[in-house]
mmCIF file of C-alpha atoms in Angstrom:
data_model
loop_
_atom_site.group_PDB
_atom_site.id
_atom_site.type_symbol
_atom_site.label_atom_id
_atom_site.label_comp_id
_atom_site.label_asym_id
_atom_site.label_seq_id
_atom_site.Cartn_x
_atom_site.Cartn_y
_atom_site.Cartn_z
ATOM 1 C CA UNK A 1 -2.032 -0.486 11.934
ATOM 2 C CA UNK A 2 -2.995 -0.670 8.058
ATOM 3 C CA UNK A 3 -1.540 2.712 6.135
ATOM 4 C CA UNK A 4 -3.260 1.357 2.813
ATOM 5 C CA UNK A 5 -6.269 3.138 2.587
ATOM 6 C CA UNK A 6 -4.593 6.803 4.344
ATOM 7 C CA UNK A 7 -2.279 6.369 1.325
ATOM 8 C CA UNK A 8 -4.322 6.081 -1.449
ATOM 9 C CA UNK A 9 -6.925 8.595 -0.256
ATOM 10 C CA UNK A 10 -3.860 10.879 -0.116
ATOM 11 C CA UNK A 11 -2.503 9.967 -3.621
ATOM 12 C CA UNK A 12 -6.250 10.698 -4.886
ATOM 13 C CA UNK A 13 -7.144 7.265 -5.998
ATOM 14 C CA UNK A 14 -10.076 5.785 -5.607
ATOM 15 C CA UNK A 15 -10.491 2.001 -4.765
ATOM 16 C CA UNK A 16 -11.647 1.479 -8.247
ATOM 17 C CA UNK A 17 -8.719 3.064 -10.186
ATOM 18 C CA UNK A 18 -6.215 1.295 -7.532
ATOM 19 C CA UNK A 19 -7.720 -1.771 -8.179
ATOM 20 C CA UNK A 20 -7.175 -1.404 -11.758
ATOM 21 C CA UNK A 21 -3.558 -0.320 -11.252
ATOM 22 C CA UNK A 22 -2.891 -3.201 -9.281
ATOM 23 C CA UNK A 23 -5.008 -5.829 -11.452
ATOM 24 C CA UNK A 24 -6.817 -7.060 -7.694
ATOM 25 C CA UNK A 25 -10.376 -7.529 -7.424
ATOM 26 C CA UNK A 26 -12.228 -4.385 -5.041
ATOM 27 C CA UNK A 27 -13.070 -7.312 -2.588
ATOM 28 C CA UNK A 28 -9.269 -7.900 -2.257
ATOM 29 C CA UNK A 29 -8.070 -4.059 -1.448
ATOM 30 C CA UNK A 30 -10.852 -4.003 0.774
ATOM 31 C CA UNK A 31 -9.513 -6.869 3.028
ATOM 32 C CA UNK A 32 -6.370 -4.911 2.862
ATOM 33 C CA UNK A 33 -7.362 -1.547 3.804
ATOM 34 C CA UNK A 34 -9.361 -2.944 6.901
ATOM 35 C CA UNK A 35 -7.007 -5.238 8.358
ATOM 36 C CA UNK A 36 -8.660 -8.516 7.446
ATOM 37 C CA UNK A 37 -6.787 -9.814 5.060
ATOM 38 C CA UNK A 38 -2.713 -8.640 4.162
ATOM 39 C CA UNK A 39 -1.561 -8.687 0.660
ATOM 40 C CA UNK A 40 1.585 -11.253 0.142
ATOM 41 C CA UNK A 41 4.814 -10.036 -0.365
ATOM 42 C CA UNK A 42 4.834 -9.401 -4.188
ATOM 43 C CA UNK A 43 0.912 -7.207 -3.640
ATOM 44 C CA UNK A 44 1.908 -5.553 -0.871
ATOM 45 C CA UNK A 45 5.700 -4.590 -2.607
ATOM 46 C CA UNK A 46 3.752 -3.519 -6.224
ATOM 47 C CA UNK A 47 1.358 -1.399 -3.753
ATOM 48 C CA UNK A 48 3.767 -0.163 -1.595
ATOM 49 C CA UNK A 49 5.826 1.115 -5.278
ATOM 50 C CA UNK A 50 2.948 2.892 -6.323
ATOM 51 C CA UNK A 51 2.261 4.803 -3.176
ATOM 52 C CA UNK A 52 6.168 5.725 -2.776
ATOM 53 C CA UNK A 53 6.338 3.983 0.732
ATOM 54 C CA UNK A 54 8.448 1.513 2.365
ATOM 55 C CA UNK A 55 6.554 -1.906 2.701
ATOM 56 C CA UNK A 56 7.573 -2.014 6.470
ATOM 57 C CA UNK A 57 5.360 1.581 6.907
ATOM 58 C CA UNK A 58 2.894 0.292 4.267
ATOM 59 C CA UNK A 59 2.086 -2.427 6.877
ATOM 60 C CA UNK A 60 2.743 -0.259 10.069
ATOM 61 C CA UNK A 61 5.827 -2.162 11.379
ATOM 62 C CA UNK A 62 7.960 1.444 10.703
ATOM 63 C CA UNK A 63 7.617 5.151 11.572
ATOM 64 C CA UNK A 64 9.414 5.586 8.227
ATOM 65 C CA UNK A 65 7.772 6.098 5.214
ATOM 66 C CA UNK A 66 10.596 6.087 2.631
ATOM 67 C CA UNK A 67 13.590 4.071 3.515
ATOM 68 C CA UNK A 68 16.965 5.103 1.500
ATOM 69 C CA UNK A 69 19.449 2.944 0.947
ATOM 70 C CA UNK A 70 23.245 4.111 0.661
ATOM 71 C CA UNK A 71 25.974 1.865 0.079
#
């Protein structure tokens, strides 16, 4: 399961401002947001920064959406 578009619709962007946050083409967060296409690591980190998630929940591969890290 794809969280991207959940997230941004809850962070109040639109696919146009994202887009522009993340310098990707509309086409290209589209793809991501329907499951066709998944961003490569470095996209799906920058997106994953912006919308204060762990990549691993970005992508649906964790129940967790932040992931601390204590050392």
């Amino acid at each position: 399961m794809n969280r991207i578009k959940q997230l941004r619709k809850e962070k109040g962007y639109t696919q146009e401002t994202f887009c522009k946050i993340l310098s990707i083409a509309q086409p290209t967060l589209s793809g991501y947001e329907t499951g066709k296409t998944e961003p490569d690591f470095d996209t799906a980190y920058k997106i994953a920064e912006k919308l204060n998630v762990s990549i691993d929940y970005l992508l649906g591969k964790s129940l967790i959406q932040n992931m601390l890290f204590r050392c």
